[in-house]
């Protein structure tokens, strides 16, 4: 079994395929981390019994608490800080009970091991089932404060063949008074003693997910977002590796991600002893949780694990886990459909006739899901009016959406609609009726961004109102896809929910999405937040795909894709082919390059396709058919980054099917210099003695060689010219066992 308890050492051993994680309840009840180690090392951290039982966390062998609390820990970061209204226990003679007690010391009470019989979704959904998981186990460790009737339960759900442990924390107040929680993490993870580097993604609007590596220096290194979305500037995942010890393909990499879409932080700390840990959970800046007597709070999850095959191995584990356990089940298709989105074609200028023209052109080239973007509702003719009024505009659609949707369905496509449910323009019927429904502090300025304000999801009536508006849209129209957008960052978080608004907002978004999906099982949702501002494992539990950036320039996108791919699965990465003359960067890029970059995830088209020439339409059709041929591997396969754009000017991806008999090779040279050869890269993970056929989008055979040869020589490096100057070249190849 994956979880074992030894009564002799009072320790828990959690075993996954490639690593082992050990926890010990010490004689005095303190729950401490013993160690974690890759299984390939052949050893298991056993017990701390031979180490001095130091109280002080900076002493060698000092306690590395599984959940460090303010009280047990005084000089370094903590995962939980609670304040009790008055003392329990004995007071010194004459001592007054007048100070809140900010002191929490948790001790082991009991534990249980639960078995979760649910199989991996892969068995149900994937064309090529991977080793199917039949049982997942969850360890629950019960802790209690030394005096107060305050309980904490630590959860560890183990998915062995994915090398993943999911952690979350439940706190329960059984005292008679309110307990103020001043800081709360979902979990803490300790790394083996050492010096580490942190690889993660950082950026900004239109430049999300830029891969970054930096040292975890002594002291605290923090990734955080105080917001109502996940954030553009940093994303809640990490790959941590011992300095100089890991590459893309080799070495131990400790990975982790928070399943949460709001105010989050990942705080890495290296102590003077070189003991290093990360505490991940709610961001502390404006945090408070009042736990009433009898109340319980359960945190979102912190997913973590260890890969023994480099950064690539860590990404593959996160991808597989997200595909099979995080992303919602499939609806109509096993594969993500090819999408059309109207935004860059029409912007706000949407009309029934115009959209019908686009839909006909989309169906002709092979699109399967037609999504009408912003501009279809209320008085929304630009970004200054109408947000919040989720009724079809009678000016643009005099007969409602029915003629358009009927035509889309007649053409054999599904229909989707853009919404931005959390927002309101002051120039809207909703705001005129309910000016008090927005986040603000009474008597203080109400900041607008993109002419919009944020609805107060701290109010249950507001959340319910928005749910009913969206539910009505789906009930009255054949809508099977929402693009759920969120286009501003938060200011003035004044709410009836007080400081709790940070959590309430995210809970409101999750609640609406969950209710919609339950009421409408065929509905898919795309997460968008001014591009890639809301991508994390929490939103991906509710959304089938995500928009990684408003920047659709194929060259800029290569960086974004490389960074996104560090943690998130390709099937959720929506990518559009847009105009030759890019709207964001003004750069002209060939159709080949635009398709090659967009085919690395779930393909979408965002051009003004009703203006294409017949030749252009034929090229679009051919490339979309090619994508349909390769997409089961792109969307469900294992990614190997053969070359990272951050290491040079080349990005080469290879995505391999679970049975290793099919793969997609995608190479982009972003800036080729005169005289520089296009480099060749050895393929990985093929069957050495099996003969593979290498073909291009025309199904032209380029090679027929054994896998061993492809893994030793790669494919020829003569990536075709992008046709618009020699500096940008790309190619996508399909490689299949004969
Ligand atoms: C921001 C999104 O990222 C775009 O794709 C588009 O939907 C606009 N919002 C619409 O306002």
XYZ file of C-alpha atoms and ligand atoms in Angstrom:
749
model
C 0.000 0.000 0.000
C 1.137 3.546 -0.550
C 0.725 4.668 3.081
C 2.236 2.733 5.985
C 2.289 3.466 9.705
C 4.985 2.080 11.976
C 3.883 1.932 15.604
C 7.481 1.235 16.575
C 8.839 4.533 15.293
C 5.482 6.298 15.291
C 6.107 7.264 11.695
C 4.173 7.400 8.445
C 5.747 6.441 5.137
C 4.043 7.700 1.982
C 5.284 5.893 -1.106
C 4.695 7.020 -4.661
C 6.326 5.563 -7.761
C 9.507 7.636 -7.712
C 9.812 8.903 -4.176
C 9.074 8.393 -0.538
C 7.927 10.922 2.089
C 8.251 10.253 5.820
C 6.545 11.924 8.780
C 7.044 11.178 12.458
C 4.990 11.862 15.564
C 7.642 12.517 18.208
C 7.335 11.251 21.762
C 5.866 14.573 22.903
C 3.340 14.555 20.015
C 5.010 17.080 17.731
C 4.452 16.079 14.121
C 7.646 16.539 12.157
C 8.976 15.859 8.703
C 11.671 13.173 8.635
C 12.604 13.461 4.985
C 11.745 12.738 1.396
C 13.895 10.911 -1.090
C 13.758 9.715 -4.661
C 13.049 5.989 -4.823
C 15.973 5.614 -7.255
C 18.304 6.355 -4.341
C 17.286 3.010 -2.860
C 17.020 4.352 0.688
C 14.255 5.665 2.883
C 14.569 8.320 5.544
C 13.611 6.376 8.661
C 13.501 8.127 11.966
C 14.746 11.161 13.803
C 15.285 9.230 16.998
C 19.084 9.529 16.772
C 18.956 13.290 16.278
C 18.999 15.652 19.239
C 15.467 16.561 20.169
C 16.109 20.245 19.713
C 13.338 22.698 20.401
C 14.844 25.375 18.298
C 14.068 25.173 14.601
C 17.457 26.548 13.531
C 19.389 23.862 15.383
C 20.644 21.011 13.215
C 18.016 18.331 13.763
C 15.611 20.946 15.083
C 11.995 20.181 14.341
C 10.760 20.627 10.820
C 7.053 20.701 11.643
C 4.651 19.260 9.121
C 2.515 22.314 9.844
C 4.630 24.959 11.573
C 2.445 27.082 13.855
C 3.021 30.421 15.546
C 3.687 29.219 19.052
C 5.786 26.193 18.313
C 7.815 28.275 15.871
C 8.970 31.763 16.704
C 11.784 32.760 14.372
C 10.815 31.493 10.964
C 7.793 31.331 8.752
C 4.618 29.587 9.902
C 1.674 27.920 8.178
C -0.933 28.693 10.824
C -1.335 31.518 13.277
C -4.344 31.577 15.605
C -5.414 34.022 18.273
C -7.565 32.825 21.185
C -9.659 35.317 23.130
C -8.485 34.300 26.585
C -6.319 31.909 28.529
C -7.034 28.327 29.423
C -5.076 26.498 32.021
C -3.425 27.844 35.078
C -2.715 31.511 35.465
C 0.102 32.679 37.707
C -1.063 34.162 40.994
C -2.316 37.664 40.293
C -1.998 37.237 36.541
C -4.829 38.907 34.623
C -6.324 37.201 31.595
C -6.349 40.287 29.398
C -4.295 39.477 26.294
C -5.457 37.402 23.374
C -3.310 34.276 23.294
C -1.452 34.050 20.005
C 0.120 30.701 20.759
C -0.773 27.421 19.076
C 1.054 24.158 19.754
C -0.338 21.188 17.906
C 0.238 17.633 19.069
C -0.630 14.292 17.508
C -3.930 12.764 18.630
C -4.695 9.986 16.153
C -4.693 9.147 12.486
C -6.688 7.221 9.911
C -5.922 5.902 6.451
C -8.801 6.081 3.989
C -8.988 4.300 0.667
C -10.497 6.089 -2.276
C -11.591 3.541 -4.832
C -12.160 6.004 -7.671
C -10.168 5.035 -10.746
C -8.103 7.566 -12.641
C -10.218 9.373 -15.199
C -7.730 8.215 -17.783
C -9.235 4.767 -17.816
C -12.545 6.309 -18.782
C -11.445 8.987 -21.160
C -8.119 8.448 -22.761
C -7.832 6.712 -26.053
C -4.756 4.959 -24.802
C -5.251 4.193 -21.137
C -2.171 4.689 -19.039
C -1.527 2.367 -16.102
C -4.825 2.792 -14.383
C -4.897 3.695 -10.767
C -7.371 1.596 -8.879
C -6.839 2.952 -5.420
C -5.764 6.186 -3.913
C -5.157 6.432 -0.208
C -5.559 9.406 2.055
C -3.791 9.789 5.366
C -5.585 12.011 7.853
C -3.588 13.073 10.896
C -5.539 14.601 13.778
C -3.761 17.213 15.876
C -4.957 19.232 18.858
C -3.563 22.216 20.712
C -1.922 21.457 24.062
C -4.626 23.439 25.884
C -7.393 24.757 23.703
C -10.030 22.514 22.204
C -8.770 23.550 18.782
C -8.255 20.791 16.221
C -6.331 20.538 12.991
C -6.534 17.711 10.495
C -3.789 17.313 7.916
C -4.779 15.454 4.752
C -2.332 13.649 2.459
C -3.960 12.053 -0.592
C -1.471 9.880 -2.432
C -1.699 9.029 -6.135
C 1.274 6.685 -6.470
C 1.667 6.214 -10.220
C 1.477 9.979 -10.805
C 4.080 10.681 -8.076
C 1.720 13.171 -6.510
C 0.669 13.943 -2.950
C -2.224 16.352 -2.465
C -2.274 18.140 0.847
C -4.908 20.212 2.531
C -5.648 21.360 6.046
C -8.845 21.482 8.056
C -9.132 23.594 11.196
C -11.942 23.211 13.697
C -12.827 25.395 16.653
C -14.403 23.370 19.458
C -13.827 26.079 22.058
C -16.584 28.348 23.329
C -15.062 31.499 21.915
C -14.261 32.876 18.473
C -10.791 32.043 17.234
C -9.128 34.550 14.946
C -6.965 32.906 12.291
C -4.328 35.402 11.218
C -2.483 33.223 8.724
C -3.329 29.899 7.107
C -1.512 27.764 4.584
C -2.758 24.685 2.770
C 0.447 22.843 3.624
C 4.196 23.011 4.136
C 6.780 20.991 2.203
C 10.339 20.446 3.405
C 13.155 19.755 0.956
C 16.212 17.666 1.816
C 18.930 19.810 3.393
C 20.658 21.747 0.606
C 20.968 24.837 -1.593
C 18.231 25.182 -4.177
C 17.179 27.040 -7.285
C 13.592 27.849 -8.056
C 12.172 27.619 -11.577
C 8.776 29.251 -12.060
C 6.873 31.540 -14.408
C 6.727 35.318 -14.154
C 5.484 38.018 -16.510
C 2.750 40.538 -17.076
C -0.285 41.109 -19.296
C 0.577 39.980 -22.880
C 3.778 38.435 -21.577
C 2.552 35.816 -19.163
C 4.409 32.676 -18.076
C 7.972 33.692 -18.902
C 10.146 30.873 -17.486
C 12.514 32.119 -14.800
C 15.127 30.446 -12.595
C 16.566 32.087 -9.478
C 18.269 30.991 -6.287
C 16.388 30.374 -3.067
C 18.751 32.468 -1.000
C 18.938 32.355 2.775
C 15.866 34.114 4.148
C 12.459 34.186 2.494
C 11.819 34.088 -1.247
C 8.181 34.679 -1.987
C 5.846 34.232 -4.942
C 2.479 35.802 -4.195
C -0.626 37.430 -5.545
C -2.986 39.593 -3.545
C -5.937 39.447 -5.884
C -9.261 38.065 -7.013
C -7.658 36.103 -9.825
C -4.520 33.962 -10.022
C -2.463 36.819 -11.486
C -0.416 37.680 -14.563
C 2.846 38.422 -12.805
C 3.520 35.112 -11.057
C 1.736 31.780 -11.115
C 1.254 29.424 -8.142
C 3.567 26.594 -9.117
C 7.247 25.817 -8.595
C 9.974 23.446 -9.698
C 12.757 23.404 -7.095
C 16.094 21.719 -7.764
C 19.369 21.456 -5.941
C 21.820 23.976 -7.351
C 23.729 22.533 -10.300
C 22.094 19.110 -9.927
C 19.154 19.151 -12.368
C 18.653 19.720 -16.065
C 15.656 19.471 -18.332
C 16.139 15.704 -18.581
C 17.936 14.593 -15.405
C 18.156 15.173 -11.684
C 15.726 15.476 -8.801
C 13.100 18.158 -9.090
C 10.635 18.967 -6.303
C 7.452 20.295 -7.862
C 4.336 21.833 -6.403
C 1.244 23.852 -7.294
C -1.669 25.409 -5.437
C -5.196 24.540 -6.534
C -6.454 28.044 -5.877
C -7.306 31.116 -7.950
C -7.062 34.117 -5.640
C -4.945 35.524 -2.844
C -2.156 32.974 -2.706
C 1.459 32.786 -1.665
C 4.305 30.299 -1.912
C 6.946 31.280 0.637
C 10.294 29.524 0.321
C 12.632 29.827 3.249
C 16.203 28.717 3.708
C 17.383 28.691 7.315
C 21.003 29.124 8.434
C 21.223 25.327 8.767
C 20.408 25.033 4.990
C 17.073 23.458 5.937
C 14.729 24.681 3.209
C 10.964 24.540 2.955
C 8.000 26.067 1.189
C 4.738 27.097 2.800
C 1.860 27.467 0.350
C -1.578 28.881 0.988
C -3.587 32.068 1.456
C -1.627 35.294 1.029
C -1.189 37.005 4.396
C -1.282 40.720 3.575
C -5.024 41.229 4.064
C -5.919 37.899 5.639
C -8.205 37.115 8.538
C -10.597 34.264 9.204
C -12.874 34.308 12.241
C -13.722 30.772 13.262
C -16.907 30.766 15.350
C -17.387 28.125 18.049
C -18.111 24.839 16.296
C -16.941 26.120 12.897
C -14.561 24.341 10.538
C -12.585 25.672 7.581
C -11.069 23.443 4.921
C -8.341 24.891 2.727
C -7.851 24.246 -0.988
C -5.165 21.755 -1.960
C -1.400 21.992 -2.340
C -0.227 19.406 -4.888
C 3.404 18.322 -4.671
C 5.842 15.592 -5.573
C 9.345 14.711 -6.680
C 10.574 13.840 -10.164
C 13.842 12.005 -10.651
C 14.107 12.878 -14.349
C 14.607 16.604 -14.408
C 12.380 19.588 -15.057
C 10.766 17.746 -17.948
C 9.843 14.862 -15.651
C 8.281 17.261 -13.135
C 6.199 18.900 -15.886
C 5.054 15.531 -17.247
C 3.865 14.438 -13.805
C 1.938 17.678 -13.273
C 0.434 17.399 -16.773
C -0.665 13.793 -16.353
C -2.141 14.475 -12.937
C -4.029 17.522 -14.217
C -5.317 15.650 -17.279
C -6.553 12.671 -15.324
C -7.539 14.045 -11.923
C -7.977 17.810 -12.198
C -9.603 18.752 -15.506
C -13.345 18.191 -15.671
C -14.597 15.156 -17.536
C -15.055 15.445 -21.248
C -18.432 16.448 -22.629
C -19.242 15.807 -26.259
C -15.840 14.725 -27.461
C -12.887 12.901 -26.088
C -10.685 15.543 -27.674
C -10.799 19.296 -27.383
C -12.550 20.733 -30.424
C -10.998 23.164 -32.916
C -12.388 26.530 -31.907
C -13.186 29.751 -33.729
C -13.235 33.000 -31.721
C -14.538 36.266 -33.171
C -12.576 38.754 -31.038
C -9.720 39.743 -33.340
C -11.959 39.513 -36.401
C -14.707 41.867 -35.282
C -13.881 43.179 -31.805
C -17.116 44.800 -30.479
C -18.679 45.037 -33.916
C -20.748 41.855 -33.684
C -24.011 41.315 -35.547
C -26.157 38.347 -36.505
C -25.242 38.602 -40.208
C -21.540 39.162 -39.578
C -21.280 36.225 -37.170
C -23.238 33.948 -39.514
C -20.763 34.777 -42.297
C -17.864 33.936 -40.004
C -19.579 30.731 -38.874
C -20.022 29.541 -42.473
C -16.366 30.212 -43.246
C -15.353 28.505 -40.004
C -17.323 25.354 -40.810
C -15.790 25.276 -44.299
C -12.238 25.125 -42.937
C -13.037 22.497 -40.295
C -13.835 24.407 -37.092
C -15.911 22.455 -34.533
C -16.816 25.060 -31.905
C -17.834 28.621 -32.789
C -17.467 31.180 -29.979
C -18.823 34.705 -30.244
C -16.713 37.049 -28.132
C -17.483 40.374 -26.433
C -20.148 42.777 -27.734
C -23.353 40.695 -28.053
C -25.270 41.895 -24.990
C -26.952 44.961 -23.472
C -25.524 48.286 -24.647
C -22.075 46.776 -25.163
C -20.833 48.479 -28.336
C -17.466 49.315 -26.755
C -15.817 48.738 -23.378
C -17.597 51.669 -21.734
C -21.119 50.257 -21.381
C -23.282 47.218 -20.840
C -21.167 44.899 -18.664
C -23.471 43.206 -16.193
C -26.510 43.199 -18.492
C -26.500 39.600 -19.671
C -29.367 39.945 -22.123
C -28.969 39.690 -25.875
C -28.748 43.105 -27.549
C -31.914 43.681 -29.621
C -30.001 46.140 -31.847
C -27.387 43.590 -32.886
C -29.602 40.517 -32.706
C -33.189 41.610 -33.418
C -34.379 37.992 -33.394
C -32.216 36.976 -30.461
C -29.386 34.472 -30.781
C -31.568 31.756 -32.286
C -30.872 32.382 -36.000
C -27.115 32.444 -35.369
C -27.098 29.389 -33.090
C -29.388 27.441 -35.435
C -26.989 28.136 -38.282
C -23.939 27.182 -36.214
C -25.587 23.887 -35.228
C -26.793 23.265 -38.803
C -23.176 23.665 -39.920
C -22.240 20.887 -37.482
C -20.470 23.048 -34.896
C -21.146 23.758 -31.221
C -21.898 27.288 -30.063
C -20.101 29.270 -27.351
C -20.402 32.737 -25.870
C -18.083 35.230 -24.119
C -19.107 36.437 -20.652
C -17.431 38.465 -17.918
C -19.672 37.622 -14.963
C -17.756 39.291 -12.120
C -17.845 42.784 -13.614
C -20.086 45.744 -14.231
C -19.749 48.965 -16.239
C -21.128 51.979 -14.337
C -23.041 52.628 -17.555
C -25.234 49.546 -17.247
C -28.738 48.765 -16.072
C -27.300 46.497 -13.390
C -25.199 49.260 -11.833
C -28.020 51.796 -12.089
C -30.287 49.377 -10.196
C -27.672 48.245 -7.643
C -24.847 50.782 -7.197
C -24.167 49.139 -3.826
C -23.380 45.745 -5.356
C -19.763 46.533 -6.107
C -16.575 46.284 -4.096
C -15.895 49.677 -2.527
C -15.349 51.392 0.790
C -18.216 53.769 1.660
C -17.334 57.382 1.049
C -14.055 56.465 -0.658
C -13.071 56.553 -4.357
C -14.316 53.697 -6.563
C -11.507 52.995 -9.002
C -12.382 51.891 -12.499
C -10.154 49.870 -14.769
C -11.208 49.337 -18.380
C -14.259 51.369 -17.287
C -15.446 48.595 -15.029
C -15.960 47.760 -11.385
C -16.068 44.441 -9.560
C -19.258 42.910 -8.201
C -19.263 42.079 -4.495
C -19.251 38.287 -4.428
C -19.166 38.574 -0.642
C -22.960 38.894 -1.011
C -24.793 35.640 -1.610
C -27.582 37.503 -3.468
C -25.092 38.884 -6.005
C -23.556 35.457 -6.632
C -27.010 33.991 -7.024
C -28.106 36.773 -9.384
C -25.131 36.104 -11.669
C -25.694 32.351 -11.531
C -29.313 32.826 -12.583
C -28.352 35.178 -15.442
C -25.893 32.640 -16.869
C -28.165 29.683 -16.221
C -30.974 31.470 -18.104
C -28.666 32.091 -21.055
C -27.798 28.394 -21.278
C -31.393 27.270 -20.723
C -32.788 29.575 -23.400
C -30.087 28.961 -26.001
C -28.127 25.948 -27.166
C -24.871 27.126 -25.589
C -22.255 24.472 -24.765
C -19.238 26.721 -24.130
C -18.629 29.837 -22.066
C -15.479 31.868 -22.386
C -15.413 33.250 -18.814
C -13.313 36.424 -18.806
C -12.116 38.676 -15.964
C -10.487 41.877 -17.117
C -9.215 43.926 -14.245
C -7.163 43.664 -11.115
C -8.688 44.483 -7.780
C -8.592 47.739 -5.867
C -10.653 48.808 -2.807
C -11.678 45.332 -1.593
C -14.542 46.725 0.507
C -17.246 44.110 0.969
C -19.930 43.041 3.356
C -17.715 39.975 3.802
C -14.940 42.162 5.239
C -11.411 40.838 4.832
C -12.904 37.469 3.886
C -13.781 38.884 0.442
C -10.554 37.513 -1.010
C -11.730 33.965 -0.323
C -15.438 34.668 -0.853
C -14.816 36.013 -4.330
C -12.959 32.902 -5.449
C -15.537 30.687 -3.730
C -18.300 32.607 -5.568
C -16.630 32.049 -8.943
C -16.127 28.353 -8.172
C -19.709 28.041 -6.901
C -21.226 29.534 -10.068
C -19.060 27.375 -12.321
C -19.834 24.228 -10.303
C -23.561 24.887 -10.324
C -23.568 25.625 -14.048
C -21.657 22.460 -14.854
C -23.966 20.368 -12.693
C -27.098 21.895 -14.212
C -25.715 21.688 -17.773
C -23.464 18.648 -18.148
C -22.702 19.468 -21.801
C -21.302 22.900 -20.914
C -17.561 23.488 -21.257
C -15.869 26.550 -19.766
C -12.746 28.395 -20.848
C -10.879 30.357 -18.213
C -9.665 33.761 -19.373
C -8.547 36.765 -17.401
C -7.300 39.443 -19.757
C -5.286 36.584 -21.271
C -3.571 34.220 -18.825
C -4.462 35.848 -15.500
C -6.475 32.923 -14.160
C -4.703 29.621 -14.718
C -4.090 27.269 -11.809
C -5.126 23.809 -10.655
C -8.198 25.220 -8.848
C -9.755 26.831 -11.911
C -8.728 23.882 -14.088
C -10.966 21.670 -11.926
C -13.836 23.666 -13.424
C -12.558 24.799 -16.818
C -11.689 22.589 -19.764
C -9.231 25.015 -21.279
C -7.566 28.348 -20.635
C -6.468 31.373 -22.635
C -2.799 31.868 -21.889
C -2.359 35.380 -23.282
C -3.956 38.177 -25.272
C -0.685 38.280 -27.165
C -1.215 36.065 -30.216
C 2.111 36.839 -31.899
C 3.504 33.363 -32.618
C 7.064 34.261 -31.688
C 6.157 35.892 -28.372
C 3.885 32.952 -27.763
C 6.767 30.451 -27.851
C 8.058 31.869 -24.538
C 4.557 31.828 -23.077
C 4.053 28.204 -24.162
C 7.394 27.086 -22.736
C 6.584 28.702 -19.369
C 2.982 27.455 -19.274
C 4.168 23.943 -20.111
C 6.338 23.840 -16.986
C 3.179 23.063 -15.001
C 0.003 22.872 -17.057
C -1.274 20.331 -19.581
C -1.255 21.082 -23.293
C -4.866 20.017 -23.791
C -5.953 22.992 -21.643
C -3.748 25.499 -23.531
C -5.933 27.303 -26.031
C -3.917 28.813 -28.900
C -5.232 30.847 -31.814
C -3.939 31.409 -35.294
C -4.540 35.132 -35.869
C -3.856 37.612 -38.671
C -0.640 37.637 -40.680
C -0.091 41.189 -39.470
C -0.266 40.636 -35.734
C -2.571 43.033 -33.866
C -0.482 43.155 -30.706
C 3.062 43.394 -32.034
C 2.527 44.599 -35.591
C 4.898 41.839 -36.746
C 4.152 39.914 -39.949
C 4.394 36.162 -39.511
C 3.757 33.356 -41.973
C 0.772 31.060 -41.803
C 3.109 28.070 -41.324
C 4.671 29.599 -38.242
C 1.336 30.730 -36.817
C -0.118 27.246 -37.194
C 3.005 25.433 -35.985
C 2.948 27.417 -32.740
C -0.848 27.177 -32.281
C -0.896 23.412 -32.891
C 1.064 22.857 -29.664
C -2.114 23.039 -27.592
C -5.838 23.157 -28.323
C -6.076 24.842 -31.710
C -8.233 27.896 -32.270
C -8.672 30.282 -35.180
C -9.072 34.006 -34.611
C -8.672 35.557 -38.054
C -11.196 37.327 -40.221
C -11.803 34.108 -42.132
C -14.657 35.368 -44.285
C -12.071 37.521 -46.081
C -9.686 34.669 -46.922
C -8.923 33.892 -50.558
C -9.754 30.399 -51.815
C -6.056 29.473 -51.649
C -5.795 30.671 -48.071
C -8.944 28.756 -47.138
C -7.418 25.612 -48.637
C -4.283 26.096 -46.538
C -6.339 26.622 -43.361
C -8.383 23.474 -44.136
C -5.293 21.381 -44.783
C -3.602 22.525 -41.594
C -6.721 22.021 -39.477
C -7.086 18.467 -40.884
C -3.434 17.863 -40.043
C -4.072 19.104 -36.503
C -7.032 16.734 -36.178
C -4.713 13.906 -37.201
C -2.145 14.725 -34.519
C -4.296 16.190 -31.732
C -4.941 13.054 -29.710
C -1.195 12.941 -29.051
C -0.822 16.715 -28.557
C -3.703 16.804 -26.103
C -3.080 13.556 -24.214
C 0.582 12.722 -24.748
C 3.716 13.265 -22.686
C 5.745 16.375 -23.458
C 9.521 16.352 -23.834
C 11.035 19.815 -24.245
C 14.035 18.944 -26.403
C 15.129 22.591 -26.557
C 13.905 25.485 -24.455
C 13.644 28.902 -26.010
C 15.126 30.452 -22.854
C 18.346 28.515 -23.446
C 18.855 29.797 -26.981
C 16.716 30.762 -29.907
C 15.072 27.402 -30.514
C 12.070 25.705 -28.980
C 11.634 22.023 -29.815
C 8.811 19.973 -28.360
C 8.144 16.288 -28.763
C 4.836 14.919 -27.494
C 4.659 11.127 -27.207
C 1.605 8.875 -26.897
C 1.281 6.621 -23.846
C 2.173 3.530 -25.926
C 5.188 5.387 -27.449
C 4.096 4.447 -30.989
C 3.088 7.952 -32.062
C 4.601 11.348 -31.525
C 4.448 14.932 -32.666
C 7.631 16.913 -33.278
C 7.318 20.695 -33.169
C 10.329 22.934 -33.770
C 10.461 26.734 -33.887
C 13.617 28.729 -34.512
C 12.729 32.182 -33.309
C 15.721 34.124 -34.503
C 17.963 32.394 -36.989
C 21.247 34.143 -37.775
C 23.110 34.132 -41.088
C 25.276 31.040 -41.327
C 23.646 29.376 -38.364
C 22.442 25.856 -38.968
C 19.108 24.758 -37.681
C 20.158 22.376 -34.950
C 19.017 18.764 -34.717
C 17.679 17.216 -31.542
C 17.580 13.591 -30.542
C 14.071 12.341 -29.931
C 13.192 10.633 -26.668
C 11.007 7.864 -25.309
C 10.432 5.965 -28.595
C 10.606 2.170 -29.016
C 14.186 1.639 -30.232
C 13.559 -1.343 -32.514
C 10.267 -0.208 -33.956
C 10.312 1.454 -37.363
C 8.683 4.879 -37.494
C 7.414 6.855 -40.452
C 8.019 10.615 -40.301
C 5.539 12.700 -42.293
C 4.636 16.354 -42.725
C 1.263 18.056 -43.037
C 1.026 16.955 -46.688
C 1.452 13.378 -45.483
C 4.730 13.358 -47.398
C 7.068 10.724 -46.009
C 10.399 12.264 -44.992
C 11.977 9.306 -43.220
C 11.267 5.670 -42.335
C 13.740 4.612 -39.647
C 13.865 2.718 -36.338
C 13.096 4.608 -33.142
C 16.694 4.032 -32.024
C 17.924 6.084 -34.958
C 15.548 8.943 -34.217
C 16.733 8.833 -30.630
C 20.337 9.030 -31.780
C 20.167 11.396 -34.764
C 16.854 13.204 -34.514
C 15.095 14.461 -37.611
C 16.853 16.549 -40.273
C 17.210 20.119 -39.167
C 16.165 21.868 -42.366
C 13.075 23.510 -40.884
C 11.280 25.183 -43.742
C 11.525 28.914 -44.170
C 8.620 30.842 -42.750
C 8.491 32.675 -46.058
C 8.790 36.137 -44.591
C 12.487 36.467 -44.118
C 14.884 33.857 -42.959
C 14.764 34.663 -39.271
C 11.712 32.619 -38.306
C 11.397 28.983 -39.181
C 9.226 26.231 -37.861
C 7.908 22.771 -38.588
C 5.506 20.212 -37.213
C 5.984 16.524 -38.014
C 3.918 13.430 -37.319
C 5.920 10.350 -36.373
C 4.155 7.010 -36.227
C 5.229 3.388 -35.805
C 4.772 1.492 -39.073
C -9.850 39.965 -22.935
C -9.675 38.613 -23.563
O -8.447 38.064 -23.194
C -9.849 38.734 -25.071
O -9.606 37.506 -25.694
C -11.240 39.235 -25.357
O -12.173 38.263 -24.956
C -11.486 40.544 -24.629
N -11.171 40.464 -23.237
C -12.933 40.977 -24.794
O -13.230 42.099 -24.090
